PDB file of C-alpha atoms in Angstrom:
ATOM      1  CA  MET M 201      15.069   1.319   0.804  1.00 97.00           C
ATOM      2  CA  THR M 202      13.237   2.579   3.966  1.00 98.00           C
ATOM      3  CA  GLY M 203      13.819   5.739   5.639  1.00 97.00           C
ATOM      4  CA  ALA M 204      14.607   7.192   2.106  1.00 97.00           C
ATOM      5  CA  SER M 205      13.334  10.458   2.180  1.00 95.00           C
ATOM      6  CA  GLN M 206      16.090  12.309   3.608  1.00 95.00           C
ATOM      7  CA  GLY M 207      19.547  12.073   5.101  1.00 94.00           C
ATOM      8  CA  ILE M 208      21.447   8.672   5.133  1.00 94.00           C
ATOM      9  CA  GLY M 209      18.530   7.012   3.328  1.00 95.00           C
ATOM     10  CA  ARG M 210      18.102   9.349   0.266  1.00 96.00           C
ATOM     11  CA  ASP M 211      21.638   9.552   0.053  1.00 96.00           C
ATOM     12  CA  THR M 212      22.181   5.667   0.046  1.00 96.00           C
ATOM     13  CA  ALA M 213      19.279   5.275  -2.387  1.00 96.00           C
ATOM     14  CA  LEU M 214      21.122   7.952  -4.869  1.00 96.00           C
ATOM     15  CA  ALA M 215      24.462   5.790  -4.519  1.00 96.00           C
ATOM     16  CA  LEU M 216      22.287   2.485  -5.534  1.00 96.00           C
ATOM     17  CA  VAL M 217      21.113   4.065  -8.427  1.00 96.00           C
ATOM     18  CA  GLU M 218      24.293   5.219  -9.428  1.00 95.00           C
ATOM     19  CA  ALA M 219      25.703   1.953  -9.077  1.00 95.00           C
ATOM     20  CA  GLY M 220      23.049   0.633 -11.522  1.00 95.00           C
ATOM     21  CA  ALA M 221      20.241  -0.493  -9.153  1.00 96.00           C
ATOM     22  CA  LYS M 222      16.524   0.077  -9.633  1.00 97.00           C
ATOM     23  CA  VAL M 223      15.158   1.270  -6.157  1.00 98.00           C
ATOM     24  CA  ALA M 224      12.073   1.621  -4.344  1.00 98.00           C
ATOM     25  CA  VAL M 225      12.179   4.451  -1.820  1.00 98.00           C
ATOM     26  CA  ALA M 226       9.754   4.051   1.015  1.00 98.00           C
ATOM     27  CA  ALA M 227       9.099   6.590   3.706  1.00 97.00           C
ATOM     28  CA  ARG M 228       5.967   8.608   5.308  1.00 97.00           C
ATOM     29  CA  ASN M 229       6.532  11.860   3.556  1.00 96.00           C
ATOM     30  CA  GLU M 230       5.193  11.484  -0.004  1.00 96.00           C
ATOM     31  CA  GLU M 231       6.644  15.084  -1.074  1.00 97.00           C
ATOM     32  CA  LYS M 232      10.195  14.275  -0.571  1.00 97.00           C
ATOM     33  CA  LEU M 233       9.726  10.888  -1.847  1.00 97.00           C
ATOM     34  CA  SER M 234       8.339  12.313  -4.979  1.00 97.00           C
ATOM     35  CA  ALA M 235      11.426  14.912  -5.085  1.00 97.00           C
ATOM     36  CA  LEU M 236      13.913  11.889  -4.880  1.00 97.00           C
ATOM     37  CA  VAL M 237      12.249   9.931  -7.347  1.00 98.00           C
ATOM     38  CA  LYS M 238      12.472  13.193  -9.647  1.00 97.00           C
ATOM     39  CA  ASP M 239      16.380  13.526  -9.045  1.00 96.00           C
ATOM     40  CA  ILE M 240      16.701   9.731  -9.560  1.00 97.00           C
ATOM     41  CA  VAL M 241      14.881   9.645 -12.962  1.00 96.00           C
ATOM     42  CA  ALA M 242      16.554  13.033 -14.037  1.00 94.00           C
ATOM     43  CA  ALA M 243      19.744  11.261 -13.619  1.00 91.00           C
ATOM     44  CA  GLY M 244      18.670   8.264 -15.841  1.00 94.00           C
ATOM     45  CA  GLY M 245      17.619   5.779 -12.956  1.00 96.00           C
ATOM     46  CA  THR M 246      14.546   3.982 -12.431  1.00 97.00           C
ATOM     47  CA  ALA M 247      12.655   4.505  -9.203  1.00 98.00           C
ATOM     48  CA  LEU M 248       9.313   3.742  -7.391  1.00 98.00           C
ATOM     49  CA  ALA M 249       8.250   5.795  -4.598  1.00 98.00           C
ATOM     50  CA  VAL M 250       6.297   3.961  -1.695  1.00 98.00           C
ATOM     51  CA  LYS M 251       4.350   6.068   0.995  1.00 98.00           C
ATOM     52  CA  MET M 252       4.796   3.686   3.820  1.00 97.00           C
ATOM     53  CA  ASP M 253       4.821   3.848   7.530  1.00 98.00           C
ATOM     54  CA  VAL M 254       7.086   0.770   8.720  1.00 98.00           C
ATOM     55  CA  ALA M 255       5.363   0.458  11.949  1.00 97.00           C
ATOM     56  CA  ASP M 256       2.323  -0.461  10.177  1.00 98.00           C
ATOM     57  CA  ALA M 257       2.167  -3.996   9.218  1.00 98.00           C
ATOM     58  CA  GLU M 258      -0.665  -3.618   6.345  1.00 98.00           C
ATOM     59  CA  GLN M 259       1.190  -0.833   4.832  1.00 98.00           C
ATOM     60  CA  VAL M 260       4.298  -2.844   4.689  1.00 98.00           C
ATOM     61  CA  LYS M 261       2.792  -5.585   3.095  1.00 98.00           C
ATOM     62  CA  ALA M 262       1.092  -3.268   0.685  1.00 98.00           C
ATOM     63  CA  GLY M 263       4.414  -1.279  -0.095  1.00 98.00           C
ATOM     64  CA  PHE M 264       6.050  -4.711  -0.862  1.00 98.00           C
ATOM     65  CA  LYS M 265       3.454  -5.892  -3.064  1.00 97.00           C
ATOM     66  CA  GLN M 266       4.008  -2.406  -5.069  1.00 97.00           C
ATOM     67  CA  VAL M 267       7.819  -3.186  -5.435  1.00 97.00           C
ATOM     68  CA  SER M 268       6.920  -6.776  -6.431  1.00 96.00           C
ATOM     69  CA  GLU M 269       4.539  -5.424  -9.154  1.00 97.00           C
ATOM     70  CA  LYS M 270       6.806  -2.883 -10.418  1.00 96.00           C
ATOM     71  CA  PHE M 271      10.331  -4.669 -10.209  1.00 96.00           C
ATOM     72  CA  GLY M 272       9.152  -8.414 -10.310  1.00 94.00           C
ATOM     73  CA  ARG M 273      11.889  -9.359  -7.673  1.00 93.00           C
ATOM     74  CA  LEU M 274      13.705  -7.968  -4.384  1.00 96.00           C
ATOM     75  CA  ASP M 275      17.421  -8.189  -4.534  1.00 96.00           C
ATOM     76  CA  ILE M 276      18.283  -5.775  -1.665  1.00 97.00           C
ATOM     77  CA  LEU M 277      16.303  -4.345   1.343  1.00 98.00           C
ATOM     78  CA  VAL M 278      17.732  -1.425   3.409  1.00 98.00           C
ATOM     79  CA  ASN M 279      16.061  -0.983   6.603  1.00 98.00           C
ATOM     80  CA  ASN M 280      17.028   2.667   7.768  1.00 97.00           C
ATOM     81  CA  ALA M 281      13.869   4.147   8.873  1.00 96.00           C
ATOM     82  CA  ALA M 282      14.212   5.374  12.400  1.00 94.00           C
ATOM     83  CA  ILE M 283      12.747   7.884  14.794  1.00 92.00           C
ATOM     84  CA  THR M 284      14.207   9.380  17.946  1.00 88.00           C
ATOM     85  CA  ARG M 285      12.386  10.685  21.205  1.00 86.00           C
ATOM     86  CA  ASP M 286      15.333  12.199  23.047  1.00 77.00           C
ATOM     87  CA  GLY M 287      15.406  12.130  26.899  1.00 76.00           C
ATOM     88  CA  LEU M 288      16.238  10.349  30.066  1.00 82.00           C
ATOM     89  CA  ALA M 289      14.504   7.193  30.670  1.00 79.00           C
ATOM     90  CA  MET M 290      13.160   8.248  33.717  1.00 85.00           C
ATOM     91  CA  ARG M 291      11.461  10.973  31.764  1.00 88.00           C
ATOM     92  CA  MET M 292      10.221   9.363  28.475  1.00 88.00           C
ATOM     93  CA  LYS M 293       6.671   8.889  28.273  1.00 92.00           C
ATOM     94  CA  GLN M 294       5.425   5.417  27.520  1.00 93.00           C
ATOM     95  CA  ASP M 295       3.713   6.793  24.208  1.00 94.00           C
ATOM     96  CA  ASP M 296       7.251   7.707  23.096  1.00 93.00           C
ATOM     97  CA  TRP M 297       8.876   4.813  24.109  1.00 91.00           C
ATOM     98  CA  GLU M 298       6.266   2.284  22.352  1.00 95.00           C
ATOM     99  CA  GLU M 299       6.275   4.681  19.196  1.00 95.00           C
ATOM    100  CA  VAL M 300      10.409   4.379  18.997  1.00 93.00           C
ATOM    101  CA  ILE M 301      10.321   0.475  19.162  1.00 94.00           C
ATOM    102  CA  ARG M 302       7.288   0.254  16.864  1.00 97.00           C
ATOM    103  CA  THR M 303       9.255   2.042  14.255  1.00 96.00           C
ATOM    104  CA  ASN M 304      12.862   1.107  14.741  1.00 95.00           C
ATOM    105  CA  LEU M 305      12.431  -2.515  15.886  1.00 96.00           C
ATOM    106  CA  THR M 306       9.203  -3.915  14.727  1.00 97.00           C
ATOM    107  CA  GLY M 307       9.316  -1.707  11.486  1.00 98.00           C
ATOM    108  CA  ALA M 308      12.801  -3.448  10.544  1.00 98.00           C
ATOM    109  CA  HIS M 309      10.984  -6.988  11.480  1.00 98.00           C
ATOM    110  CA  LEU M 310       8.040  -6.426   9.345  1.00 98.00           C
ATOM    111  CA  CYS M 311      10.059  -5.512   6.580  1.00 98.00           C
ATOM    112  CA  ILE M 312      12.362  -8.469   6.639  1.00 98.00           C
ATOM    113  CA  GLN M 313       9.548 -10.775   6.962  1.00 98.00           C
ATOM    114  CA  GLN M 314       8.156  -9.275   3.756  1.00 98.00           C
ATOM    115  CA  ALA M 315      11.536  -9.265   2.089  1.00 98.00           C
ATOM    116  CA  LEU M 316      12.284 -13.069   2.947  1.00 97.00           C
ATOM    117  CA  HIS M 317       9.327 -14.328   0.918  1.00 93.00           C
ATOM    118  CA  PRO M 318      10.815 -13.176  -2.495  1.00 95.00           C
ATOM    119  CA  MET M 319      14.573 -13.805  -1.696  1.00 97.00           C
ATOM    120  CA  ILE M 320      13.871 -17.212  -0.517  1.00 97.00           C
ATOM    121  CA  ARG M 321      12.393 -18.104  -3.600  1.00 95.00           C
ATOM    122  CA  VAL M 322      15.135 -17.011  -5.627  1.00 95.00           C
ATOM    123  CA  ARG M 323      17.516 -18.106  -3.251  1.00 97.00           C
ATOM    124  CA  ALA M 324      19.433 -14.971  -3.220  1.00 97.00           C
ATOM    125  CA  GLY M 325      19.337 -11.461  -1.784  1.00 97.00           C
ATOM    126  CA  ARG M 326      20.686  -8.962   1.034  1.00 97.00           C
ATOM    127  CA  ILE M 327      19.254  -7.378   3.988  1.00 98.00           C
ATOM    128  CA  ILE M 328      21.152  -4.558   5.184  1.00 97.00           C
ATOM    129  CA  ASN M 329      19.931  -2.876   8.531  1.00 96.00           C
ATOM    130  CA  ILE M 330      21.314   0.579   9.383  1.00 94.00           C
ATOM    131  CA  ALA M 331      21.519   1.717  13.073  1.00 87.00           C
ATOM    132  CA  SER M 332      22.940   4.826  15.055  1.00 77.00           C
ATOM    133  CA  ILE M 333      26.073   4.835  16.923  1.00 73.00           C
ATOM    134  CA  VAL M 334      24.090   5.026  19.907  1.00 65.00           C
ATOM    135  CA  ALA M 335      22.834   1.297  19.186  1.00 62.00           C
ATOM    136  CA  GLN M 336      26.221   0.536  20.362  1.00 66.00           C
ATOM    137  CA  MET M 337      27.188   3.369  23.101  1.00 66.00           C
ATOM    138  CA  GLY M 338      24.249   4.980  24.885  1.00 61.00           C
ATOM    139  CA  ASN M 339      24.384   8.671  25.309  1.00 64.00           C
ATOM    140  CA  ALA M 340      22.132  11.128  27.566  1.00 63.00           C
ATOM    141  CA  GLY M 341      19.087  12.460  26.276  1.00 59.00           C
ATOM    142  CA  ARG M 342      20.182  15.253  23.831  1.00 53.00           C
ATOM    143  CA  ARG M 343      17.486  17.970  25.013  1.00 46.00           C
ATOM    144  CA  ILE M 344      18.791  17.688  28.587  1.00 40.00           C
ATOM    145  CA  THR M 345      22.257  18.582  29.525  1.00 42.00           C
ATOM    146  CA  TRP M 346      23.738  18.229  32.726  1.00 42.00           C
ATOM    147  CA  PRO M 347      25.627  21.089  34.715  1.00 46.00           C
ATOM    148  CA  GLN M 348      29.432  20.867  34.474  1.00 51.00           C
ATOM    149  CA  ARG M 349      31.000  19.979  38.003  1.00 52.00           C
ATOM    150  CA  PRO M 350      33.878  22.435  39.045  1.00 53.00           C
ATOM    151  CA  ALA M 351      37.355  20.891  38.873  1.00 51.00           C
TER     152      ALA M 351
END
């Protein structure tokens, strides 16, 4: 489970544990991951914290290797890691754009590549990609508001 340290990722990881899954929880924030693993273990579950930036191919490879060594197999990948850099397109800095693309798209792709090998080997597995509603219907940058026109 990528992006597992907070919000939807954390809640999804806890729901998977409640359903009987052993989970590897991945994110960049080690402290939040450790707290999540403690909560999972306290609830009687099994979890592995994997500090990983999904935008970094080497970290992704190392993270999936940890999962393989701990659990021996991979049944489900949940791609949830994402960042946002709200703003209007005409004002967005190139570095912000590239950071969002590396995390939200390339990160999911890198994780899928790593997950496919063990899944193909056992001819089973599921990949779930979570995205914002903004993927379906864009919105103006949240930090910038337009003045209302008089009626």
